[in-house]
Coordinates of C-alpha atoms and ligand atoms in Angstrom, one line a residue:
X1 CA 11.6 4.3 -10.4
X2 CA 15.0 5.5 -9.1
X3 CA 15.3 9.1 -8.1
X4 CA 18.4 11.3 -8.7
X5 CA 19.3 14.6 -7.1
X6 CA 22.4 16.7 -7.2
X7 CA 23.5 20.0 -5.8
X8 CA 26.5 22.3 -6.1
X9 CA 26.5 25.7 -4.6
X10 CA 27.6 27.5 -1.4
X11 CA 25.2 25.8 1.1
X12 CA 25.7 22.4 2.8
X13 CA 24.7 19.9 0.1
X14 CA 23.5 16.9 2.3
X15 CA 20.3 18.5 3.8
X16 CA 19.3 19.8 0.3
X17 CA 19.9 16.4 -1.2
X18 CA 17.9 14.7 1.5
X19 CA 15.1 17.1 1.1
X20 CA 15.1 16.5 -2.7
X21 CA 15.1 12.8 -2.2
X22 CA 12.1 13.1 0.1
X23 CA 10.2 14.8 -2.8
X24 CA 11.1 11.9 -5.0
X25 CA 9.9 9.2 -2.6
X26 CA 6.7 9.0 -4.5
X27 CA 8.6 7.5 -7.4
X28 CA 9.0 4.3 -5.4
X29 CA 12.3 3.0 -4.0
X30 CA 13.8 0.5 -1.6
X31 CA 17.2 2.0 -0.6
X32 CA 18.9 5.3 -0.7
X33 CA 22.3 6.9 -0.6
X34 CA 24.4 10.1 -0.8
X35 CA 27.9 11.2 -1.9
X36 CA 29.0 14.6 -0.6
X37 CA 32.4 16.1 -1.0
X38 CA 34.0 18.9 1.0
X39 CA 36.2 21.0 -1.2
X40 CA 38.7 18.8 -3.0
X41 CA 38.6 16.0 -0.5
X42 CA 37.3 12.6 -1.7
X43 CA 33.5 12.3 -1.7
X44 CA 32.0 10.6 1.4
X45 CA 29.4 8.0 0.6
X46 CA 26.6 6.9 3.0
X47 CA 24.0 4.3 1.9
X48 CA 21.1 2.6 3.7
X49 CA 18.5 0.0 2.8
X50 CA 14.8 0.7 3.3
X51 CA 13.1 4.0 3.8
X52 CA 14.7 7.4 3.4
X53 CA 14.4 8.0 7.1
X54 CA 17.2 5.4 7.6
X55 CA 19.5 7.6 5.6
X56 CA 18.4 10.7 7.4
X57 CA 19.2 9.1 10.7
X58 CA 22.5 7.7 9.5
X59 CA 23.6 11.1 8.5
X60 CA 22.0 13.0 11.3
X61 CA 19.7 14.9 8.9
X62 CA 22.8 15.4 6.6
X63 CA 24.9 17.1 9.4
X64 CA 27.4 14.3 9.4
X65 CA 28.3 14.9 5.7
X66 CA 30.1 18.2 5.2
X67 CA 30.5 19.7 1.8
X68 CA 28.7 21.9 -0.7
X69 CA 28.6 19.5 -3.7
X70 CA 26.9 16.2 -3.8
X71 CA 24.6 13.6 -5.4
X72 CA 21.8 11.5 -3.9
X73 CA 19.7 8.6 -5.0
X74 CA 16.7 6.5 -4.2
X75 CA 17.0 3.1 -5.7
X76 CA 14.1 0.9 -7.1
X77 CA 15.8 -2.4 -7.5
X78 CA 16.2 -3.9 -11.0
X79 CA 19.6 -5.7 -10.9
X80 CA 20.3 -7.1 -7.5
X81 CA 18.4 -7.1 -4.2
X82 CA 17.6 -3.9 -2.3
X83 CA 20.7 -4.1 -0.1
X84 CA 23.1 -1.5 1.2
X85 CA 25.8 -2.8 -1.2
X86 CA 23.5 -2.5 -4.2
X87 CA 22.3 0.9 -3.2
X88 CA 23.8 3.9 -5.0
X89 CA 26.2 5.8 -5.2
X90 CA 28.7 3.4 -6.6
X91 CA 32.4 4.2 -6.4
X92 CA 35.4 3.7 -8.7
X93 CA 38.9 5.1 -8.4
X94 CA 38.2 8.5 -9.9
X95 CA 34.4 8.5 -10.3
X96 CA 31.4 8.3 -8.0
X97 CA 28.0 7.9 -9.6
X98 CA 24.3 7.3 -9.3
X99 CA 22.0 6.0 -12.1
X100 CA 18.4 5.6 -13.1
X101 CA 17.4 3.1 -15.8
X102 CA 18.8 -0.1 -17.2
X103 CA 22.1 -0.9 -18.9
X104 CA 21.1 -3.8 -21.1
X105 CA 24.7 -5.0 -22.0
X106 CA 26.0 -4.6 -18.5
X107 CA 27.2 -8.3 -18.3
X108 CA 29.4 -7.9 -21.4
X109 CA 30.8 -4.6 -20.1
X110 CA 31.4 -6.0 -16.7
X111 CA 33.5 -8.9 -18.2
X112 CA 35.5 -6.4 -20.3
X113 CA 36.1 -4.3 -17.1
X114 CA 37.1 -7.3 -15.1
X115 CA 39.7 -8.2 -17.8
X116 CA 41.0 -4.7 -17.2
X117 CA 41.5 -5.2 -13.5
X118 CA 38.2 -3.8 -12.1
X119 CA 36.6 -5.6 -9.2
X120 CA 32.9 -5.6 -8.6
X121 CA 31.1 -5.5 -5.2
X122 CA 27.5 -5.2 -6.1
X123 CA 25.2 -6.9 -8.5
X124 CA 24.1 -3.7 -10.2
X125 CA 24.4 -2.4 -13.7
X126 CA 25.2 1.0 -12.1
X127 CA 28.5 -0.1 -10.7
X128 CA 29.4 -1.3 -14.3
X129 CA 28.5 2.1 -15.9
X130 CA 30.4 4.1 -13.2
X131 CA 33.5 1.9 -13.7
X132 CA 33.2 2.1 -17.5
X133 CA 33.3 5.9 -17.3
X134 CA 36.3 5.6 -14.9
X135 CA 38.0 3.2 -17.3
X136 CA 37.8 5.5 -20.3
X137 CA 38.7 8.6 -18.2
X138 CA 41.9 7.0 -16.9
X139 CA 42.9 4.9 -20.0
X140 CA 42.7 7.8 -22.5
X141 CA 43.5 10.6 -20.1
X142 CA 40.5 12.5 -21.4
X143 CA 38.1 14.9 -19.6
X144 CA 34.9 13.9 -17.9
X145 CA 32.7 14.8 -20.9
X146 CA 34.7 12.7 -23.4
X147 CA 34.8 9.8 -20.9
X148 CA 31.0 10.0 -20.5
X149 CA 30.5 10.2 -24.3
X150 CA 32.6 7.1 -24.9
X151 CA 30.5 5.4 -22.3
X152 CA 27.3 6.4 -23.9
X153 CA 28.5 5.0 -27.2
X154 CA 29.2 1.6 -25.6
X155 CA 26.3 1.3 -23.2
X156 CA 22.9 0.1 -24.5
X157 CA 19.7 0.7 -22.7
X158 CA 18.2 3.7 -20.9
X159 CA 19.8 5.8 -18.2
X160 CA 20.2 9.1 -16.4
X161 CA 23.6 9.5 -14.8
X162 CA 25.0 11.9 -12.2
X163 CA 28.7 11.7 -11.6
X164 CA 31.4 13.3 -9.5
X165 CA 35.0 13.1 -10.6
X166 CA 37.7 13.4 -7.9
X167 CA 39.8 15.8 -10.1
X168 CA 36.9 18.2 -10.5
X169 CA 35.8 19.6 -7.1
X170 CA 32.6 21.5 -7.0
X171 CA 31.4 20.0 -10.3
X172 CA 28.8 17.4 -11.2
X173 CA 28.6 15.7 -14.5
X174 CA 25.4 14.3 -15.9
X175 CA 24.1 12.4 -19.0
X176 CA 20.9 10.9 -20.1
X177 CA 19.3 8.6 -22.6
X178 CA 15.6 8.0 -22.3
X179 CA 15.4 8.3 -18.5
X180 CA 14.3 11.7 -17.2
X181 CA 16.8 14.2 -15.8
X182 CA 16.4 18.0 -15.4
X183 CA 18.9 20.6 -14.3
X184 CA 17.8 23.6 -12.2
X185 CA 19.6 26.9 -11.8
X186 CA 19.7 29.8 -9.4
X187 CA 22.3 32.6 -9.3
X188 CA 24.7 30.8 -7.1
X189 CA 23.8 27.1 -7.3
X190 CA 22.9 24.4 -9.7
X191 CA 20.6 21.4 -9.1
X192 CA 20.0 18.1 -10.8
X193 CA 16.9 15.9 -10.4
X194 CA 14.8 13.2 -11.9
X195 CA 11.7 15.3 -11.5
X196 CA 10.6 18.8 -10.8
X197 CA 9.2 18.4 -7.3
X198 CA 12.7 17.7 -6.0
X199 CA 14.0 21.2 -6.7
X200 CA 10.8 23.2 -6.9
X201 CA 11.5 24.7 -3.5
X202 CA 14.8 26.2 -4.7
X203 CA 14.2 27.2 -8.3
X204 CA 11.7 27.2 -11.2
X205 CA 14.3 27.7 -13.9
X206 CA 15.2 24.4 -15.5
X207 CA 17.0 22.9 -18.4
X208 CA 15.7 19.7 -20.0
X209 CA 18.8 17.8 -21.0
X210 CA 18.2 16.0 -24.3
X211 CA 18.8 12.3 -25.1
X212 CA 22.5 11.4 -25.5
X213 CA 23.7 14.7 -24.2
X214 CA 26.0 15.3 -21.3
X215 CA 26.2 18.2 -18.9
X216 CA 28.8 19.9 -16.7
X217 CA 27.4 21.6 -13.7
X218 CA 29.2 24.1 -11.4
X219 CA 27.7 26.5 -8.9
X220 CA 27.7 29.3 -11.4
X221 CA 27.4 27.6 -14.8
X222 CA 25.6 24.8 -16.6
X223 CA 27.0 23.5 -20.0
X224 CA 25.7 20.9 -22.3
X225 CA 27.5 18.8 -24.8
X226 CA 26.5 16.5 -27.7
X227 CA 27.9 13.1 -28.4
X228 CA 30.8 14.6 -30.3
X229 CA 31.8 16.6 -27.3
X230 CA 30.7 19.9 -28.9
X231 CA 29.0 22.4 -26.6
X232 CA 25.3 22.8 -27.3
X233 CA 23.0 25.5 -25.9
X234 CA 19.6 24.6 -24.4
X235 CA 16.9 27.1 -23.5
X236 CA 16.0 27.6 -19.9
X237 CA 12.4 27.0 -19.2
X238 CA 10.3 28.4 -16.3
X239 CA 8.2 25.9 -14.4
X240 CA 4.8 27.3 -13.6
X241 CA 3.9 24.8 -10.9
X242 CA 3.6 26.3 -7.4
X243 CA 6.1 25.0 -4.8
X244 CA 3.1 24.1 -2.5
X245 CA 2.2 21.5 -5.1
X246 CA 4.9 19.3 -3.7
X247 CA 3.7 19.7 -0.1
X248 CA 0.8 17.9 1.6
X249 CA -0.9 21.2 2.6
X250 CA -2.4 19.8 5.8
X251 CA -3.8 16.6 4.2
X252 CA -2.8 13.3 5.7
X253 CA -1.6 12.0 2.4
X254 CA -0.8 13.3 -1.1
X255 CA -3.5 11.0 -2.5
X256 CA -6.2 12.7 -0.5
X257 CA -4.9 16.1 -1.4
X258 CA -4.8 15.2 -5.1
X259 CA -8.3 13.7 -4.9
X260 CA -9.5 17.1 -3.6
X261 CA -7.6 18.9 -6.4
X262 CA -9.7 17.3 -9.1
X263 CA -12.2 20.0 -9.5
X264 CA -9.3 22.4 -10.2
X265 CA -7.5 19.9 -12.4
X266 CA -10.6 19.4 -14.5
X267 CA -11.4 23.1 -14.7
X268 CA -7.9 24.1 -15.8
X269 CA -7.7 21.3 -18.3
X270 CA -11.1 22.4 -19.8
X271 CA -9.9 26.0 -19.9
X272 CA -6.5 25.4 -21.4
X273 CA -7.1 22.6 -23.9
X274 CA -7.4 23.7 -27.5
X275 CA -7.0 21.9 -30.8
X276 CA -6.1 24.9 -32.9
X277 CA -2.8 23.5 -34.0
X278 CA -3.8 19.9 -34.3
X279 CA -4.8 18.7 -37.7
X280 CA -7.8 16.4 -37.3
X281 CA -9.2 16.8 -40.7
X282 CA -8.3 13.5 -42.3
X283 CA -8.4 11.3 -39.2
X284 CA -10.2 8.1 -40.1
X285 CA -9.4 6.0 -37.1
X286 CA -7.7 6.3 -33.7
X287 CA -5.2 4.1 -31.9
X288 CA -5.1 5.0 -28.3
X289 CA -2.0 3.6 -26.5
X290 CA -1.2 3.9 -22.8
X291 CA -0.5 2.0 -19.6
X292 CA -2.4 1.4 -16.4
X293 CA -4.9 4.1 -15.4
X294 CA -4.0 6.2 -18.5
X295 CA -5.1 3.1 -20.5
X296 CA -8.4 3.1 -18.6
X297 CA -9.1 6.7 -19.7
X298 CA -8.5 5.4 -23.3
X299 CA -11.1 2.6 -22.7
X300 CA -13.6 5.3 -21.7
X301 CA -12.7 7.5 -24.7
X302 CA -13.2 4.5 -27.0
X303 CA -16.9 4.3 -26.1
X304 CA -17.4 8.0 -26.4
X305 CA -15.5 8.6 -29.7
X306 CA -17.1 5.6 -31.4
X307 CA -20.5 6.8 -30.4
X308 CA -20.0 10.5 -31.3
X309 CA -17.7 10.3 -34.3
X310 CA -18.5 6.8 -35.6
X311 CA -14.9 6.1 -36.4
X312 CA -13.0 3.0 -35.3
X313 CA -11.0 3.3 -32.1
X314 CA -8.5 0.7 -30.9
X315 CA -7.3 1.0 -27.3
X316 CA -4.0 -0.8 -26.8
X317 CA -1.8 -1.4 -23.8
X318 CA 1.6 0.2 -24.8
X319 CA 3.5 -2.9 -23.5
X320 CA 1.6 -5.0 -26.0
X321 CA 1.3 -2.5 -28.8
X322 CA 5.1 -2.1 -29.1
X323 CA 5.7 -5.8 -29.8
X324 CA 2.7 -6.7 -31.8
X325 CA 2.6 -7.0 -35.6
X326 CA -0.4 -4.6 -35.8
X327 CA -1.5 -3.3 -39.1
X328 CA -1.1 0.5 -38.8
X329 CA -3.1 2.1 -41.4
X330 CA -2.8 5.5 -43.0
X331 CA -5.3 8.0 -41.7
X332 CA -4.9 6.7 -38.2
X333 CA -4.1 9.2 -35.4
X334 CA -2.2 7.6 -32.6
X335 CA -3.0 9.0 -29.2
X336 CA -0.5 8.3 -26.4
X337 CA -1.8 9.1 -22.9
X338 CA 0.6 9.5 -20.1
X339 CA 0.8 11.5 -16.8
X340 CA 4.6 11.3 -16.5
X341 CA 5.4 11.4 -20.2
X342 CA 8.2 9.0 -19.4
X343 CA 6.6 5.6 -19.3
X344 CA 9.0 3.4 -21.2
X345 CA 6.4 1.3 -23.0
X346 CA 4.3 4.3 -24.0
X347 CA 7.4 6.1 -25.3
X348 CA 8.3 3.0 -27.3
X349 CA 4.8 2.8 -28.7
X350 CA 5.0 6.5 -29.7
X351 CA 8.2 5.8 -31.6
X352 CA 6.7 2.7 -33.3
X353 CA 3.9 4.9 -34.5
X354 CA 6.3 7.6 -35.8
X355 CA 8.3 5.0 -37.6
X356 CA 5.1 4.0 -39.4
X357 CA 4.7 7.7 -40.3
X358 CA 1.5 8.0 -38.3
X359 CA 0.9 11.3 -36.6
X360 CA 1.0 11.1 -32.8
X361 CA -0.9 13.2 -30.3
X362 CA 0.4 13.1 -26.8
X363 CA -1.9 13.8 -23.9
X364 CA 0.7 14.4 -21.2
X365 CA 0.8 16.0 -17.8
X366 CA 4.5 16.7 -17.3
X367 CA 5.7 19.5 -19.4
X368 CA 9.1 18.8 -21.1
X369 CA 8.8 15.1 -20.7
X370 CA 9.9 12.7 -23.4
X371 CA 6.5 11.9 -24.8
X372 CA 5.6 15.7 -24.8
X373 CA 8.8 16.4 -26.7
X374 CA 8.6 13.6 -29.2
X375 CA 4.8 13.6 -30.1
X376 CA 3.8 15.6 -33.2
X377 CA 1.0 17.3 -31.2
X378 CA 0.6 17.7 -27.5
X379 CA -2.2 18.4 -25.2
X380 CA -1.0 19.2 -21.7
X381 CA -3.4 18.1 -19.0
X382 CA -3.4 20.7 -16.3
X383 CA -3.3 18.5 -13.2
X384 CA -0.1 20.0 -11.7
X385 CA 2.5 17.7 -10.1
X386 CA 1.1 14.4 -9.0
X387 CA 3.0 12.9 -6.2
X388 CA 1.0 10.0 -4.9
X389 CA 1.9 6.8 -6.8
X390 CA -1.8 6.0 -7.4
X391 CA -3.1 8.5 -9.9
X392 CA -6.3 10.5 -9.3
X393 CA -6.2 14.0 -10.6
X394 CA -4.2 13.2 -13.7
X395 CA -6.7 10.5 -14.5
X396 CA -9.5 13.0 -14.2
X397 CA -7.7 15.6 -16.3
X398 CA -7.0 13.0 -19.0
X399 CA -10.6 12.1 -19.1
X400 CA -11.8 15.6 -19.9
X401 CA -9.0 16.1 -22.4
X402 CA -10.3 13.0 -24.2
X403 CA -13.9 14.2 -24.0
X404 CA -12.8 17.4 -25.8
X405 CA -10.9 15.3 -28.4
X406 CA -14.1 13.3 -28.9
X407 CA -16.1 16.5 -29.5
X408 CA -13.5 17.9 -31.9
X409 CA -13.1 14.8 -33.9
X410 CA -16.8 14.2 -34.3
X411 CA -17.5 17.8 -35.3
X412 CA -20.8 17.9 -33.3
X413 CA -22.2 21.1 -32.1
X414 CA -19.9 21.4 -29.0
X415 CA -21.9 24.0 -27.1
X416 CA -24.4 21.9 -25.2
X417 CA -21.6 19.4 -24.3
X418 CA -19.2 22.1 -23.2
X419 CA -22.0 23.5 -21.1
X420 CA -22.2 20.2 -19.3
X421 CA -18.4 19.9 -19.0
X422 CA -18.1 23.3 -17.5
X423 CA -20.4 22.1 -14.7
X424 CA -18.2 19.1 -13.9
X425 CA -15.8 20.8 -11.4
X426 CA -18.7 21.8 -9.2
X427 CA -20.3 18.4 -9.4
X428 CA -17.0 16.7 -8.5
X429 CA -16.7 19.1 -5.5
X430 CA -20.2 18.0 -4.5
X431 CA -19.2 14.3 -4.6
X432 CA -16.2 15.2 -2.4
X433 CA -18.4 16.9 0.2
X434 CA -19.8 13.9 1.9
X435 CA -17.3 11.1 2.7
X436 CA -18.8 9.6 5.8
X437 CA -20.7 6.8 4.1
X438 CA -17.5 5.9 2.1
X439 CA -15.5 5.8 5.3
X440 CA -18.0 3.4 6.8
X441 CA -18.1 1.3 3.7
X442 CA -14.2 1.1 3.7
X443 CA -14.3 -0.2 7.2
X444 CA -16.9 -2.7 6.2
X445 CA -14.9 -4.1 3.3
X446 CA -11.4 -3.6 4.6
X447 CA -11.1 -7.3 5.7
X448 CA -12.3 -8.6 2.4
X449 CA -10.0 -10.9 0.5
X450 CA -11.6 -10.3 -3.0
X451 CA -13.6 -7.5 -4.6
X452 CA -15.2 -7.6 -8.0
X453 CA -16.0 -4.4 -9.9
X454 CA -18.5 -4.9 -12.7
X455 CA -20.1 -2.7 -15.3
X456 CA -20.9 -2.4 -19.0
X457 CA -19.7 0.2 -21.5
X458 CA -18.5 3.3 -19.8
X459 CA -19.3 1.7 -16.4
X460 CA -16.9 -1.0 -17.3
X461 CA -14.2 1.6 -18.0
X462 CA -14.9 3.1 -14.5
X463 CA -14.8 -0.4 -13.0
X464 CA -11.3 -0.9 -14.4
X465 CA -10.1 2.2 -12.6
X466 CA -11.9 1.5 -9.4
X467 CA -10.5 -1.9 -9.2
X468 CA -6.9 -0.8 -9.9
X469 CA -7.1 1.9 -7.3
X470 CA -8.4 -0.6 -4.8
X471 CA -5.8 -3.3 -5.4
X472 CA -2.8 -1.1 -5.8
X473 CA -3.1 0.7 -2.4
X474 CA -5.2 -1.7 -0.3
X475 CA -3.5 -4.9 -1.5
X476 CA -7.0 -6.5 -1.6
X477 CA -7.2 -8.7 -4.7
X478 CA -9.7 -7.0 -7.0
X479 CA -10.9 -7.6 -10.5
X480 CA -12.9 -5.6 -13.0
X481 CA -15.2 -7.4 -15.3
X482 CA -17.5 -6.4 -18.1
X483 CA -20.7 -7.4 -16.2
X484 CA -21.9 -9.7 -19.0
X485 CA -18.6 -11.7 -18.9
X486 CA -19.0 -12.9 -15.3
X487 CA -21.0 -15.9 -16.1
X488 CA -18.5 -17.1 -18.6
X489 CA -16.2 -18.3 -15.8
X490 CA -15.5 -15.8 -13.1
X491 CA -18.8 -16.0 -11.3
X492 CA -17.5 -19.3 -9.8
X493 CA -15.4 -17.2 -7.5
X494 CA -18.4 -15.5 -6.0
X495 CA -19.3 -17.0 -2.7
X496 CA -20.9 -16.0 0.6
X497 CA -19.7 -12.4 1.5
X498 CA -17.8 -11.7 -1.7
X499 CA -17.9 -8.0 -2.3
X500 CA -19.3 -7.0 -5.7
X501 CA -19.4 -3.4 -6.7
X502 CA -21.7 -2.7 -9.6
X503 CA -21.3 0.5 -11.5
X504 CA -24.7 1.6 -12.8
X505 CA -24.5 5.1 -14.4
X506 CA -25.5 4.3 -18.0
X507 CA -29.2 4.0 -18.5
X508 CA -29.0 1.9 -21.7
X509 CA -27.3 -1.0 -19.8
X510 CA -28.6 -0.4 -16.3
X511 CA -31.1 -3.3 -16.3
X512 CA -28.5 -5.7 -17.8
X513 CA -25.9 -4.9 -15.2
X514 CA -28.4 -5.1 -12.4
X515 CA -29.4 -8.6 -13.5
X516 CA -25.8 -9.6 -13.4
X517 CA -25.5 -8.1 -9.8
X518 CA -28.6 -10.1 -8.8
X519 CA -26.9 -13.3 -10.1
X520 CA -24.0 -12.5 -7.8
X521 CA -26.4 -11.8 -4.9
X522 CA -28.0 -15.2 -5.4
X523 CA -24.5 -16.7 -4.7
X524 CA -24.1 -14.8 -1.5
X525 CA -22.4 -11.6 -2.7
X526 CA -22.4 -8.4 -0.7
X527 CA -23.6 -5.9 -3.3
X528 CA -22.6 -2.3 -3.5
X529 CA -24.2 -0.2 -6.2
X530 CA -22.7 3.0 -7.6
X531 CA -25.3 4.9 -9.4
X532 CA -26.9 8.2 -10.3
X533 CA -30.5 9.4 -10.6
X534 CA -33.7 7.7 -9.5
X535 CA -33.3 3.9 -9.6
X536 CA -36.6 2.5 -8.2
X537 CA -36.2 -0.7 -6.4
X538 CA -32.4 -0.6 -6.2
X539 CA -32.5 -0.6 -2.4
X540 CA -34.1 -4.0 -2.5
X541 CA -31.2 -5.5 -4.4
X542 CA -28.1 -3.6 -3.2
X543 CA -26.7 -3.9 0.3
X544 CA -25.2 -0.4 0.0
X545 CA -25.8 2.4 -2.5
X546 CA -23.3 5.1 -3.4
X547 CA -25.0 8.0 -5.3
X548 CA -23.4 10.6 -7.4
X549 CA -25.0 13.5 -9.2
X550 CA -26.1 13.3 -12.8
X551 CA -24.5 14.8 -15.9
X552 CA -24.5 14.0 -19.6
X553 CA -24.1 10.2 -19.6
X554 CA -20.9 10.2 -21.7
X555 CA -19.2 12.2 -18.9
X556 CA -20.5 10.2 -16.0
X557 CA -17.1 8.5 -15.5
X558 CA -15.7 11.7 -14.2
X559 CA -18.2 11.6 -11.3
X560 CA -18.4 7.9 -10.7
X561 CA -14.7 7.4 -10.3
X562 CA -14.4 9.8 -7.4
X563 CA -16.2 7.6 -4.7
X564 CA -14.1 4.7 -5.9
X565 CA -10.9 6.6 -5.4
X566 CA -12.1 7.6 -1.9
X567 CA -13.1 4.0 -1.1
X568 CA -9.7 2.7 -2.1
X569 CA -8.1 5.5 -0.1
X570 CA -10.0 4.9 3.1
X571 CA -9.6 1.1 2.7
X572 CA -5.9 1.5 2.5
X573 CA -5.9 3.8 5.6
X574 CA -8.0 1.3 7.5
X575 CA -5.5 -1.4 6.7
X576 CA -2.7 0.8 8.0
X577 CA -0.8 0.9 4.7
X578 CA 1.5 3.4 3.0
X579 CA -1.2 5.0 0.8
X580 CA 1.1 7.3 -1.2
X581 CA 3.9 4.7 -1.7
X582 CA 2.4 1.3 -2.2
X583 CA 4.8 -1.6 -2.1
X584 CA 6.6 -2.6 -5.3
X585 CA 5.2 0.3 -7.3
X586 CA 6.9 3.3 -8.9
X587 CA 5.2 6.5 -10.0
X588 CA 6.9 6.7 -13.3
X589 CA 7.8 3.4 -14.9
X590 CA 10.8 4.2 -16.9
X591 CA 11.9 0.6 -17.5
X592 CA 10.1 -2.2 -19.4
Ligands
F6R1 C1 -2.2 3.7 -11.3 C2 -1.2 4.4 -12.0 C3 -0.5 3.8 -13.1 C4 -0.2 4.7 -14.3 C5 0.7 4.0 -15.3 C6 1.0 5.0 -16.5 O1 -2.7 4.5 -10.2 O2 -0.9 5.6 -11.7 O3 -1.3 2.7 -13.6 O4 -1.4 5.2 -14.8 O5 1.9 3.6 -14.8 O6 1.7 6.0 -16.1 P1 1.8 7.4 -17.0 O7 0.5 8.0 -17.0 O8 2.8 8.2 -16.2 O9 2.3 6.9 -18.3

């Protein structure tokens, strides 16, 4: 979703802002803009549609915009097309601003402002919020913080705002409700960003501004205020992530780099996950809630927890969970899984669970994120910053955190399982060693129009993830099906040459899935089998076999998913696509 950066200090702001925006590109965007002011002169605004490179060219790498204070933005269109006019910053008489999120009552506010003489040039809710701040500021002759607070009381929805007031040179004002925003500090400069990678190069000391708080930022100070306008004091937190985490380190894409970081992500998550402060004693059932790939890890966990612990597990998509009249029973632990910790639907699901007085465990990658802060208990996956839109290492880290939860909740003797889990990083490295076959396979399937992924049980959970990876970055239509469901309708789509990938790592359902694959082959399918161990006769059935090493069958998803990530990656590369920033997608989905 939209990315915000801000800088005030003694360096030229524009190059720093452009650099910060480039680190937020992964969030997804379709236009970009900067506002930079030189001393007390009016801020100069430059906006461009399309990729950030257009803004870099328009400003000559920032050199055309002089000044040491400024704000920048990458916009992911919600209200209005991705045009230059709709791009941020938006300007009013006294205020220039950028925004992330959605102002739900913007039409009503726009009418009110029109009645008060304001004209509107864009279709955005952002122009409305910037002009509303301007309206209160001028009408009541109050300071920026009071004007922002009045605006926060009137505006409904979610937002992070960064504003420059013409009467306050060298200062940036910020506010947030739901949407992420952090403030970074060095001795002589202050930074503002939607996410850590944007400022990691300059500082690791950050403040997490709370919901419905406003901030005043100068080169030497950062102050926070509550909705009453009283100053509040927030602790400064040190980010442990390495600055190189936001660089490609010689890899062609972040996705490939992050795929290779999975052994470490898994190792660190295994090492740093403990349940000492989490009360699991009276847990009688689990509701696992998440979106996208995080939901797929929940699907895998469902099979494992039900098998090991024998307690009921529901896995719900957060966007459905939040609006369903679901009976939420006492004794249920709600587990919310999220890489970003900011996904709007997952956050809403968490709040619904808390309103029902159910304990919530967050499994979250981003420290200080909203889900991490609002959950009763948190397990931080140790994947480090994930930049590529398509998740890989965070998915793998979530899986192992869930394995450990399964062991804890079932109170089995953990030792033999932990022994297997400790071997996972080395086994993942082994899968990563040989990619030639997958490169060939990617070239073979890269012109396909449809791909089916099928499997049963845990193999179905892996199929879901393999299929999502494939479609989101290669744009090839792909579907994941429980293998036994195919013949209830979908098999009518299988024709000569249709690619069917069967995931076959679970012994107890191997024969069944294989039969379903043979049914597809009889209808002309090109069969790819992803398997482990000895599978006599498989060569005769499958056109192509991908083999991964063996481990405890409950943990096989961690190995089986790796070739599917690589297959999607190479297919996207063959098709010449933007692997790290697939069209229409955003890394962190902070709107519904
Ligand atoms: C797919 C992908 C998404 C996310 C989903 C949830 O590759 O990354 O499906 O898994 O948007 O995001 P988080 O985990 O940040 O809540």
